[in-house]
CSV table of N, CA and C in Angstrom, one decimal:
chain,number,residue,atom,x,y,z
O,8,MET,N,0.4,10.3,2.1
O,8,MET,CA,1.4,11.3,2.3
O,8,MET,C,0.7,12.6,2.7
O,9,SER,N,1.2,13.3,3.6
O,9,SER,CA,0.6,14.6,4.0
O,9,SER,C,0.7,15.6,2.9
O,10,GLU,N,-0.3,16.6,3.0
O,10,GLU,CA,-0.2,17.7,2.0
O,10,GLU,C,1.1,18.5,2.1
O,11,ARG,N,1.6,18.6,3.3
O,11,ARG,CA,2.8,19.4,3.5
O,11,ARG,C,4.0,18.6,2.8
O,12,SER,N,4.0,17.3,3.0
O,12,SER,CA,5.1,16.5,2.3
O,12,SER,C,5.0,16.6,0.8
O,13,ALA,N,3.8,16.6,0.3
O,13,ALA,CA,3.6,16.7,-1.1
O,13,ALA,C,4.1,18.1,-1.6
O,14,SER,N,3.8,19.1,-0.8
O,14,SER,CA,4.3,20.4,-1.2
O,14,SER,C,5.8,20.5,-1.2
O,15,TYR,N,6.5,19.9,-0.3
O,15,TYR,CA,7.9,19.8,-0.3
O,15,TYR,C,8.4,19.1,-1.5
O,16,ALA,N,7.8,18.0,-1.8
O,16,ALA,CA,8.2,17.2,-3.0
O,16,ALA,C,8.0,18.0,-4.3
O,17,ASN,N,6.9,18.7,-4.4
O,17,ASN,CA,6.7,19.6,-5.5
O,17,ASN,C,7.8,20.7,-5.6
O,18,ALA,N,8.2,21.2,-4.5
O,18,ALA,CA,9.2,22.3,-4.5
O,18,ALA,C,10.5,21.7,-4.9
O,19,VAL,N,10.9,20.5,-4.4
O,19,VAL,CA,12.1,19.9,-4.7
O,19,VAL,C,12.1,19.6,-6.2
O,20,ALA,N,11.1,19.0,-6.7
O,20,ALA,CA,11.0,18.7,-8.2
O,20,ALA,C,11.1,20.0,-9.0
O,21,ALA,N,10.4,21.1,-8.6
O,21,ALA,CA,10.5,22.3,-9.3
O,21,ALA,C,11.9,22.9,-9.4
O,22,VAL,N,12.6,22.9,-8.3
O,22,VAL,CA,14.0,23.3,-8.3
O,22,VAL,C,14.9,22.5,-9.2
O,23,ALA,N,14.7,21.1,-9.1
O,23,ALA,CA,15.5,20.2,-9.9
O,23,ALA,C,15.2,20.3,-11.3
O,24,ARG,N,13.9,20.5,-11.7
O,24,ARG,CA,13.6,20.7,-13.1
O,24,ARG,C,14.2,22.0,-13.6
O,25,ALA,N,14.1,23.0,-12.8
O,25,ALA,CA,14.7,24.3,-13.3
O,25,ALA,C,16.2,24.2,-13.5
O,26,GLU,N,16.9,23.4,-12.7
O,26,GLU,CA,18.3,23.2,-12.9
O,26,GLU,C,18.6,22.1,-13.9
O,27,GLY,N,17.6,21.4,-14.4
O,27,GLY,CA,17.8,20.4,-15.4
O,27,GLY,C,18.4,19.1,-14.9
O,28,ASN,N,18.1,18.8,-13.6
O,28,ASN,CA,18.7,17.5,-13.1
O,28,ASN,C,17.7,16.8,-12.2
O,29,LEU,N,16.4,16.8,-12.6
O,29,LEU,CA,15.4,16.1,-11.8
O,29,LEU,C,15.7,14.6,-11.7
O,30,ASP,N,16.2,13.9,-12.8
O,30,ASP,CA,16.5,12.5,-12.7
O,30,ASP,C,17.5,12.2,-11.6
O,31,MET,N,18.6,13.0,-11.6
O,31,MET,CA,19.7,12.8,-10.7
O,31,MET,C,19.2,13.1,-9.2
O,32,VAL,N,18.5,14.2,-9.1
O,32,VAL,CA,18.1,14.6,-7.7
O,32,VAL,C,17.1,13.6,-7.2
O,33,SER,N,16.1,13.2,-8.0
O,33,SER,CA,15.1,12.2,-7.4
O,33,SER,C,15.8,10.9,-7.0
O,34,ASP,N,16.8,10.5,-7.8
O,34,ASP,CA,17.5,9.2,-7.5
O,34,ASP,C,18.3,9.4,-6.2
O,35,GLU,N,19.1,10.5,-6.1
O,35,GLU,CA,19.9,10.8,-4.9
O,35,GLU,C,19.0,11.0,-3.7
O,36,LEU,N,17.9,11.7,-3.8
O,36,LEU,CA,17.0,11.9,-2.7
O,36,LEU,C,16.5,10.6,-2.2
O,37,PHE,N,16.1,9.7,-3.1
O,37,PHE,CA,15.6,8.4,-2.8
O,37,PHE,C,16.6,7.6,-2.0
O,38,ARG,N,17.9,7.6,-2.4
O,38,ARG,CA,19.0,6.9,-1.7
O,38,ARG,C,19.3,7.5,-0.3
O,39,VAL,N,19.2,8.9,-0.3
O,39,VAL,CA,19.5,9.5,1.0
O,39,VAL,C,18.4,9.2,2.0
O,40,ALA,N,17.1,9.2,1.5
O,40,ALA,CA,16.0,8.8,2.4
O,40,ALA,C,16.1,7.4,2.9
O,41,ARG,N,16.5,6.5,2.1
O,41,ARG,CA,16.7,5.1,2.5
O,41,ARG,C,17.8,5.0,3.6
O,42,ALA,N,18.9,5.8,3.4
O,42,ALA,CA,20.0,5.7,4.3
O,42,ALA,C,19.6,6.3,5.7
O,43,ILE,N,18.8,7.3,5.6
O,43,ILE,CA,18.3,7.9,6.9
O,43,ILE,C,17.4,7.0,7.6
O,44,GLU,N,16.5,6.3,6.8
O,44,GLU,CA,15.6,5.4,7.3
O,44,GLU,C,16.2,4.2,8.0
O,45,HIS,N,17.4,3.8,7.5
O,45,HIS,CA,18.1,2.6,8.0
O,45,HIS,C,19.1,2.9,9.2
O,46,SER,N,19.2,4.2,9.5
O,46,SER,CA,20.1,4.6,10.6
O,46,SER,C,19.3,5.3,11.7
O,47,ASP,N,19.0,4.5,12.8
O,47,ASP,CA,18.3,5.1,13.9
O,47,ASP,C,19.0,6.3,14.5
O,48,GLU,N,20.3,6.3,14.6
O,48,GLU,CA,21.0,7.4,15.2
O,48,GLU,C,20.9,8.6,14.3
O,49,LEU,N,21.1,8.5,13.0
O,49,LEU,CA,21.0,9.6,12.1
O,49,LEU,C,19.6,10.2,12.1
O,50,ARG,N,18.6,9.3,12.0
O,50,ARG,CA,17.2,9.7,11.9
O,50,ARG,C,16.8,10.5,13.2
O,51,MET,N,17.2,10.0,14.3
O,51,MET,CA,16.9,10.7,15.6
O,51,MET,C,17.7,12.0,15.7
O,52,THR,N,18.9,12.1,15.3
O,52,THR,CA,19.7,13.3,15.3
O,52,THR,C,19.1,14.4,14.4
O,53,LEU,N,18.7,14.0,13.2
O,53,LEU,CA,18.2,15.0,12.2
O,53,LEU,C,16.8,15.5,12.7
O,54,ALA,N,16.1,14.7,13.4
O,54,ALA,CA,14.8,15.1,13.9
O,54,ALA,C,14.8,15.8,15.2
O,55,ASP,N,15.9,15.8,15.9
O,55,ASP,CA,16.0,16.3,17.3
O,55,ASP,C,16.0,17.9,17.2
O,56,ARG,N,14.9,18.4,17.7
O,56,ARG,CA,14.7,19.9,17.7
O,56,ARG,C,15.5,20.6,18.7
O,57,GLN,N,16.1,19.8,19.6
O,57,GLN,CA,17.1,20.4,20.6
O,57,GLN,C,18.4,20.7,20.0
O,58,ILE,N,18.7,20.1,18.9
O,58,ILE,CA,19.9,20.4,18.1
O,58,ILE,C,19.6,21.6,17.2
O,59,PRO,N,20.3,22.6,17.2
O,59,PRO,CA,20.0,23.8,16.4
O,59,PRO,C,20.0,23.4,14.9
O,60,ALA,N,19.1,24.0,14.2
O,60,ALA,CA,18.9,23.7,12.7
O,60,ALA,C,20.2,23.8,12.0
O,61,ALA,N,21.0,24.8,12.3
O,61,ALA,CA,22.3,25.0,11.6
O,61,ALA,C,23.2,23.8,11.8
O,62,ARG,N,23.2,23.2,13.0
O,62,ARG,CA,24.0,22.1,13.3
O,62,ARG,C,23.5,20.8,12.5
O,63,ARG,N,22.2,20.7,12.4
O,63,ARG,CA,21.6,19.6,11.7
O,63,ARG,C,21.9,19.7,10.2
O,64,GLN,N,21.8,20.9,9.7
O,64,GLN,CA,22.2,21.2,8.3
O,64,GLN,C,23.6,20.9,8.0
O,65,GLN,N,24.5,21.2,9.0
O,65,GLN,CA,25.9,20.9,8.8
O,65,GLN,C,26.2,19.4,8.8
O,66,ILE,N,25.4,18.6,9.6
O,66,ILE,CA,25.5,17.2,9.5
O,66,ILE,C,25.2,16.7,8.1
O,67,VAL,N,24.1,17.2,7.6
O,67,VAL,CA,23.7,16.8,6.2
O,67,VAL,C,24.8,17.1,5.2
O,68,GLU,N,25.3,18.3,5.3
O,68,GLU,CA,26.3,18.8,4.4
O,68,GLU,C,27.6,17.9,4.5
O,69,ASP,N,27.9,17.6,5.7
O,69,ASP,CA,29.1,16.8,6.0
O,69,ASP,C,28.9,15.4,5.4
O,70,LEU,N,27.7,14.8,5.6
O,70,LEU,CA,27.5,13.4,5.1
O,70,LEU,C,27.4,13.4,3.6
O,71,LEU,N,26.8,14.4,3.0
O,71,LEU,CA,26.5,14.3,1.5
O,71,LEU,C,27.6,15.0,0.7
O,72,GLY,N,28.4,15.8,1.3
O,72,GLY,CA,29.4,16.5,0.6
O,72,GLY,C,30.2,15.6,-0.3
O,73,GLY,N,30.2,15.8,-1.6
O,73,GLY,CA,30.9,15.0,-2.6
O,73,GLY,C,30.2,13.7,-2.9
O,74,GLN,N,29.2,13.3,-2.2
O,74,GLN,CA,28.5,12.1,-2.4
O,74,GLN,C,27.2,12.3,-3.2
O,75,ALA,N,26.7,13.6,-3.2
O,75,ALA,CA,25.5,13.9,-3.9
O,75,ALA,C,25.6,15.3,-4.5
O,76,SER,N,24.8,15.6,-5.4
O,76,SER,CA,24.9,16.9,-6.1
O,76,SER,C,24.6,18.0,-5.2
O,77,ASP,N,25.0,19.2,-5.5
O,77,ASP,CA,24.7,20.4,-4.7
O,77,ASP,C,23.2,20.6,-4.5
O,78,THR,N,22.5,20.4,-5.6
O,78,THR,CA,21.0,20.5,-5.5
O,78,THR,C,20.4,19.6,-4.5
O,79,THR,N,20.8,18.3,-4.5
O,79,THR,CA,20.3,17.3,-3.6
O,79,THR,C,20.7,17.7,-2.1
O,80,THR,N,21.9,18.1,-2.0
O,80,THR,CA,22.4,18.5,-0.6
O,80,THR,C,21.6,19.7,-0.1
O,81,ALA,N,21.4,20.7,-1.0
O,81,ALA,CA,20.7,21.8,-0.5
O,81,ALA,C,19.2,21.5,-0.2
O,82,MET,N,18.6,20.6,-1.0
O,82,MET,CA,17.2,20.2,-0.7
O,82,MET,C,17.1,19.4,0.6
O,83,VAL,N,18.0,18.5,0.8
O,83,VAL,CA,17.9,17.7,2.0
O,83,VAL,C,18.2,18.6,3.2
O,84,SER,N,19.1,19.5,3.1
O,84,SER,CA,19.4,20.5,4.1
O,84,SER,C,18.2,21.4,4.5
O,85,MET,N,17.5,21.8,3.4
O,85,MET,CA,16.3,22.6,3.6
O,85,MET,C,15.2,21.8,4.4
O,86,ILE,N,15.0,20.6,4.0
O,86,ILE,CA,14.0,19.7,4.6
O,86,ILE,C,14.3,19.5,6.0
O,87,VAL,N,15.6,19.2,6.4
O,87,VAL,CA,16.0,19.0,7.7
O,87,VAL,C,15.9,20.3,8.6
O,88,ALA,N,16.3,21.4,8.0
O,88,ALA,CA,16.2,22.7,8.7
O,88,ALA,C,14.8,23.1,9.0
O,89,SER,N,13.9,22.7,8.2
O,89,SER,CA,12.5,23.0,8.4
O,89,SER,C,11.7,22.1,9.3
O,90,GLY,N,12.5,21.1,9.8
O,90,GLY,CA,11.9,20.2,10.8
O,90,GLY,C,11.1,19.1,10.1
O,91,ARG,N,11.3,18.8,8.9
O,91,ARG,CA,10.6,17.8,8.2
O,91,ARG,C,11.4,16.5,7.9
O,92,SER,N,12.4,16.3,8.6
O,92,SER,CA,13.3,15.1,8.3
O,92,SER,C,12.5,13.8,8.5
O,93,ALA,N,11.5,13.7,9.4
O,93,ALA,CA,10.7,12.5,9.5
O,93,ALA,C,9.9,12.2,8.3
O,94,ASP,N,9.7,13.2,7.5
O,94,ASP,CA,8.9,13.1,6.2
O,94,ASP,C,9.7,12.8,5.0
O,95,ILE,N,11.1,12.7,5.2
O,95,ILE,CA,11.9,12.7,4.0
O,95,ILE,C,11.7,11.5,3.1
O,96,ALA,N,11.3,10.3,3.7
O,96,ALA,CA,11.0,9.2,2.8
O,96,ALA,C,9.8,9.4,1.9
O,97,GLY,N,8.8,10.0,2.5
O,97,GLY,CA,7.6,10.3,1.7
O,97,GLY,C,7.9,11.4,0.7
O,98,ILE,N,8.7,12.4,1.0
O,98,ILE,CA,9.0,13.5,0.1
O,98,ILE,C,9.8,12.9,-1.0
O,99,ALA,N,10.8,12.0,-0.7
O,99,ALA,CA,11.6,11.4,-1.8
O,99,ALA,C,10.7,10.5,-2.7
O,100,GLN,N,9.8,9.7,-2.1
O,100,GLN,CA,8.9,8.9,-2.9
O,100,GLN,C,8.1,9.7,-3.9
O,101,HIS,N,7.5,10.8,-3.4
O,101,HIS,CA,6.7,11.6,-4.2
O,101,HIS,C,7.5,12.3,-5.3
O,102,THR,N,8.7,12.7,-5.0
O,102,THR,CA,9.6,13.3,-6.0
O,102,THR,C,10.0,12.3,-7.1
O,103,VAL,N,10.2,11.1,-6.7
O,103,VAL,CA,10.5,10.0,-7.7
O,103,VAL,C,9.3,9.8,-8.6
O,104,GLU,N,8.1,9.8,-8.0
O,104,GLU,CA,6.9,9.7,-8.8
O,104,GLU,C,6.6,10.8,-9.7
O,105,LEU,N,6.9,12.1,-9.3
O,105,LEU,CA,6.8,13.2,-10.1
O,105,LEU,C,7.7,13.1,-11.3
O,106,ASN,N,9.0,12.7,-11.0
O,106,ASN,CA,10.0,12.5,-12.1
O,106,ASN,C,9.5,11.5,-13.1
O,107,ALA,N,9.0,10.4,-12.6
O,107,ALA,CA,8.5,9.3,-13.5
O,107,ALA,C,7.3,9.8,-14.4
O,108,LYS,N,6.4,10.5,-13.7
O,108,LYS,CA,5.2,11.0,-14.4
O,108,LYS,C,5.6,12.0,-15.5
O,109,ASP,N,6.6,12.8,-15.2
O,109,ASP,CA,7.1,13.8,-16.2
O,109,ASP,C,7.6,13.1,-17.5
O,110,ARG,N,8.1,11.8,-17.3
O,110,ARG,CA,8.6,11.1,-18.4
O,110,ARG,C,7.6,10.0,-18.9
O,111,GLY,N,6.4,10.0,-18.4
O,111,GLY,CA,5.4,9.1,-18.9
O,111,GLY,C,5.6,7.6,-18.4
O,112,ARG,N,6.2,7.5,-17.2
O,112,ARG,CA,6.6,6.2,-16.7
O,112,ARG,C,5.9,6.0,-15.3
O,113,SER,N,6.0,4.8,-14.8
O,113,SER,CA,5.6,4.4,-13.5
O,113,SER,C,6.8,4.1,-12.7
O,114,VAL,N,6.6,4.1,-11.3
O,114,VAL,CA,7.7,3.7,-10.5
O,114,VAL,C,7.5,2.3,-9.9
O,115,ALA,N,8.5,1.5,-9.9
O,115,ALA,CA,8.4,0.1,-9.3
O,115,ALA,C,9.4,0.2,-8.2
O,116,GLU,N,8.9,0.0,-7.0
O,116,GLU,CA,9.7,-0.1,-5.8
O,116,GLU,C,10.0,-1.6,-5.6
O,117,VAL,N,11.2,-2.0,-5.7
O,117,VAL,CA,11.6,-3.4,-5.6
O,117,VAL,C,12.4,-3.6,-4.4
O,118,ARG,N,12.0,-4.6,-3.6
O,118,ARG,CA,12.7,-5.0,-2.4
O,118,ARG,C,13.5,-6.3,-2.8
O,119,ALA,N,14.8,-6.4,-2.5
O,119,ALA,CA,15.6,-7.5,-2.8
O,119,ALA,C,16.5,-7.8,-1.6
O,120,ALA,N,16.9,-9.0,-1.4
O,120,ALA,CA,17.7,-9.4,-0.3
O,120,ALA,C,19.1,-8.8,-0.4
O,121,VAL,N,19.6,-8.6,-1.6
O,121,VAL,CA,20.9,-8.1,-1.9
O,121,VAL,C,20.8,-7.1,-3.0
O,122,ALA,N,21.8,-6.2,-3.1
O,122,ALA,CA,21.8,-5.2,-4.2
O,122,ALA,C,21.8,-6.0,-5.6
O,123,LEU,N,21.1,-5.4,-6.5
O,123,LEU,CA,21.1,-6.0,-7.9
O,123,LEU,C,22.2,-5.4,-8.7
O,124,THR,N,22.7,-6.2,-9.6
O,124,THR,CA,23.6,-5.7,-10.6
O,124,THR,C,22.9,-4.9,-11.6
O,125,GLN,N,23.7,-4.2,-12.4
O,125,GLN,CA,23.0,-3.4,-13.5
O,125,GLN,C,22.3,-4.2,-14.5
O,126,ASP,N,22.8,-5.4,-14.8
O,126,ASP,CA,22.2,-6.3,-15.7
O,126,ASP,C,20.9,-6.9,-15.1
O,127,GLN,N,20.9,-7.3,-13.9
O,127,GLN,CA,19.7,-7.8,-13.2
O,127,GLN,C,18.6,-6.7,-13.2
O,128,THR,N,19.0,-5.5,-12.9
O,128,THR,CA,18.1,-4.3,-12.8
O,128,THR,C,17.5,-4.1,-14.2
O,129,GLN,N,18.3,-4.2,-15.2
O,129,GLN,CA,17.8,-3.9,-16.6
O,129,GLN,C,16.8,-5.1,-17.0
O,130,ARG,N,17.1,-6.3,-16.6
O,130,ARG,CA,16.2,-7.4,-16.9
O,130,ARG,C,14.9,-7.3,-16.2
O,131,LEU,N,15.0,-6.8,-14.9
O,131,LEU,CA,13.8,-6.6,-14.1
O,131,LEU,C,12.9,-5.5,-14.7
O,132,VAL,N,13.6,-4.4,-15.2
O,132,VAL,CA,12.8,-3.3,-15.8
O,132,VAL,C,12.1,-3.8,-17.0
O,133,SER,N,12.7,-4.7,-17.8
O,133,SER,CA,12.1,-5.2,-19.0
O,133,SER,C,10.9,-6.1,-18.6
O,134,ALA,N,11.1,-7.0,-17.6
O,134,ALA,CA,10.1,-7.9,-17.2
O,134,ALA,C,8.9,-7.2,-16.6
O,135,LEU,N,9.1,-6.1,-15.8
O,135,LEU,CA,8.0,-5.4,-15.2
O,135,LEU,C,7.3,-4.5,-16.2
O,136,SER,N,8.0,-4.0,-17.2
O,136,SER,CA,7.4,-3.2,-18.2
O,136,SER,C,6.5,-4.1,-19.0
O,137,ALA,N,7.0,-5.3,-19.3
O,137,ALA,CA,6.1,-6.3,-20.1
O,137,ALA,C,4.9,-6.7,-19.3
O,138,ALA,N,5.1,-6.9,-18.0
O,138,ALA,CA,4.0,-7.4,-17.1
O,138,ALA,C,2.9,-6.3,-16.9
O,139,THR,N,3.3,-5.1,-16.9
O,139,THR,CA,2.4,-4.0,-16.6
O,139,THR,C,1.9,-3.3,-17.9
O,140,GLY,N,2.6,-3.5,-19.0
O,140,GLY,CA,2.2,-2.8,-20.2
O,140,GLY,C,2.6,-1.4,-20.4
O,141,HIS,N,3.5,-0.9,-19.5
O,141,HIS,CA,4.0,0.5,-19.6
O,141,HIS,C,5.4,0.5,-19.0
O,142,GLN,N,6.1,1.5,-19.4
O,142,GLN,CA,7.5,1.7,-19.0
O,142,GLN,C,7.6,2.0,-17.5
O,143,VAL,N,8.6,1.4,-16.8
O,143,VAL,CA,8.8,1.6,-15.4
O,143,VAL,C,10.2,2.0,-15.1
O,144,ASP,N,10.3,2.8,-14.0
O,144,ASP,CA,11.6,3.1,-13.4
O,144,ASP,C,11.7,2.3,-12.1
O,145,VAL,N,12.8,1.6,-11.9
O,145,VAL,CA,12.9,0.7,-10.8
O,145,VAL,C,13.8,1.3,-9.7
O,146,LYS,N,13.3,1.3,-8.5
O,146,LYS,CA,14.0,1.8,-7.4
O,146,LYS,C,14.2,0.6,-6.4
O,147,VAL,N,15.4,0.2,-6.3
O,147,VAL,CA,15.7,-1.0,-5.5
O,147,VAL,C,16.0,-0.7,-4.0
O,148,ILE,N,15.4,-1.4,-3.1
O,148,ILE,CA,15.7,-1.3,-1.7
O,148,ILE,C,16.2,-2.6,-1.2
O,149,VAL,N,17.4,-2.6,-0.6
O,149,VAL,CA,17.9,-3.9,-0.1
O,149,VAL,C,17.2,-4.2,1.2
O,150,ASP,N,16.6,-5.3,1.3
O,150,ASP,CA,15.8,-5.7,2.5
O,150,ASP,C,16.1,-7.2,2.7
O,151,PRO,N,17.0,-7.5,3.7
O,151,PRO,CA,17.4,-8.9,4.0
O,151,PRO,C,16.2,-9.8,4.4
O,152,SER,N,15.1,-9.2,4.8
O,152,SER,CA,14.0,-10.1,5.2
O,152,SER,C,13.4,-10.7,4.0
O,153,VAL,N,13.7,-10.3,2.8
O,153,VAL,CA,13.1,-10.9,1.6
O,153,VAL,C,13.7,-12.3,1.4
O,154,MET,N,14.9,-12.6,1.9
O,154,MET,CA,15.6,-13.9,1.8
O,154,MET,C,16.1,-14.2,0.5
O,155,GLY,N,15.4,-13.9,-0.6
O,155,GLY,CA,15.8,-14.2,-2.0
O,155,GLY,C,14.7,-13.8,-2.9
O,156,GLY,N,15.0,-13.6,-4.2
O,156,GLY,CA,14.0,-13.1,-5.1
O,156,GLY,C,13.7,-11.6,-4.9
O,157,VAL,N,12.6,-11.2,-5.4
O,157,VAL,CA,12.2,-9.8,-5.3
O,157,VAL,C,10.8,-9.6,-5.0
O,158,ILE,N,10.4,-8.5,-4.4
O,158,ILE,CA,9.0,-8.1,-4.3
O,158,ILE,C,8.9,-6.7,-4.9
O,159,ALA,N,8.1,-6.6,-5.9
O,159,ALA,CA,7.9,-5.3,-6.7
O,159,ALA,C,6.6,-4.8,-6.4
O,160,THR,N,6.6,-3.5,-6.1
O,160,THR,CA,5.3,-2.7,-5.9
O,160,THR,C,5.2,-1.6,-6.9
O,161,ILE,N,4.2,-1.7,-7.7
O,161,ILE,CA,3.9,-0.6,-8.7
O,161,ILE,C,2.5,-0.1,-8.4
O,162,GLY,N,2.5,1.1,-7.8
O,162,GLY,CA,1.2,1.7,-7.4
O,162,GLY,C,0.6,0.8,-6.4
O,163,ASP,N,-0.6,0.2,-6.6
O,163,ASP,CA,-1.3,-0.7,-5.7
O,163,ASP,C,-1.0,-2.1,-6.0
O,164,GLU,N,-0.3,-2.4,-7.1
O,164,GLU,CA,-0.1,-3.8,-7.5
O,164,GLU,C,1.2,-4.3,-6.8
O,165,VAL,N,1.2,-5.5,-6.3
O,165,VAL,CA,2.4,-6.1,-5.7
O,165,VAL,C,2.6,-7.4,-6.4
O,166,ILE,N,3.9,-7.6,-6.9
O,166,ILE,CA,4.3,-8.8,-7.5
O,166,ILE,C,5.3,-9.4,-6.6
O,167,ASP,N,5.0,-10.5,-6.0
O,167,ASP,CA,5.8,-11.1,-5.0
O,167,ASP,C,6.5,-12.4,-5.6
O,168,GLY,N,7.8,-12.2,-5.9
O,168,GLY,CA,8.6,-13.3,-6.4
O,168,GLY,C,9.7,-13.7,-5.4
O,169,SER,N,9.4,-13.5,-4.2
O,169,SER,CA,10.4,-13.8,-3.1
O,169,SER,C,10.4,-15.2,-2.8
O,170,VAL,N,11.5,-15.7,-2.3
O,170,VAL,CA,11.7,-17.1,-1.9
O,170,VAL,C,10.7,-17.4,-0.7
O,171,ARG,N,10.5,-16.4,0.2
O,171,ARG,CA,9.6,-16.6,1.3
O,171,ARG,C,8.2,-16.9,0.8
O,172,HIS,N,7.7,-16.1,-0.2
O,172,HIS,CA,6.4,-16.3,-0.8
O,172,HIS,C,6.3,-17.6,-1.5
O,173,ARG,N,7.3,-18.0,-2.2
O,173,ARG,CA,7.3,-19.3,-2.9
O,173,ARG,C,7.2,-20.5,-1.9
O,174,LEU,N,8.0,-20.4,-0.8
O,174,LEU,CA,7.9,-21.4,0.2
O,174,LEU,C,6.6,-21.5,0.8
O,175,SER,N,6.0,-20.3,1.1
O,175,SER,CA,4.6,-20.3,1.6
O,175,SER,C,3.6,-20.9,0.7
O,176,GLN,N,3.7,-20.6,-0.6
O,176,GLN,CA,2.8,-21.3,-1.6
O,176,GLN,C,3.0,-22.8,-1.6
O,177,LEU,N,4.3,-23.2,-1.5
O,177,LEU,CA,4.6,-24.7,-1.5
O,177,LEU,C,4.0,-25.3,-0.3
O,178,ARG,N,4.2,-24.6,0.9
O,178,ARG,CA,3.6,-25.2,2.1
O,178,ARG,C,2.1,-25.3,2.1
O,179,ASP,N,1.5,-24.3,1.5
O,179,ASP,CA,0.0,-24.3,1.4
O,179,ASP,C,-0.5,-25.4,0.5
O,180,SER,N,0.3,-25.7,-0.6
O,180,SER,CA,-0.1,-26.7,-1.5
O,180,SER,C,0.1,-28.1,-1.0
O,181,MET,N,0.9,-28.3,0.0
O,181,MET,CA,1.2,-29.6,0.6
O,181,MET,C,0.1,-29.8,1.6
């Protein structure tokens, strides 16, 4: 992550801490970043410097109005207006990590073929906490290429429990 993106993440975290809602803002920012990442049209529109900053901010406010907190909406709007929308995924990831660090936890980014239920997420938190020896916050990313199972990344460690990986292991053993 660039130093500038880290600075934006630190600023977002500082504002959210001051308002007492860093947990909510980091979670919402993570989800907003994933939505932008998965929409080519939205990503290109928010990054288009030919579109006035005020118009790009209005797009953000229209999309997030009522769907995210005022703090998250304001932070995303500020990031877009400053021309950093291409960095929003990195800013969100760093903000999530800062939030977890504040609470003495690690972040597990989990890729799954389908959205996980609350019960599945809780069982995954327990399993990953037991496997790593410390508490984790799970951020789930729906990724159909996983096919089934999950792939968890905690820092530099990857735990691949995907169907694709298991099939590959089976193929290699035959």
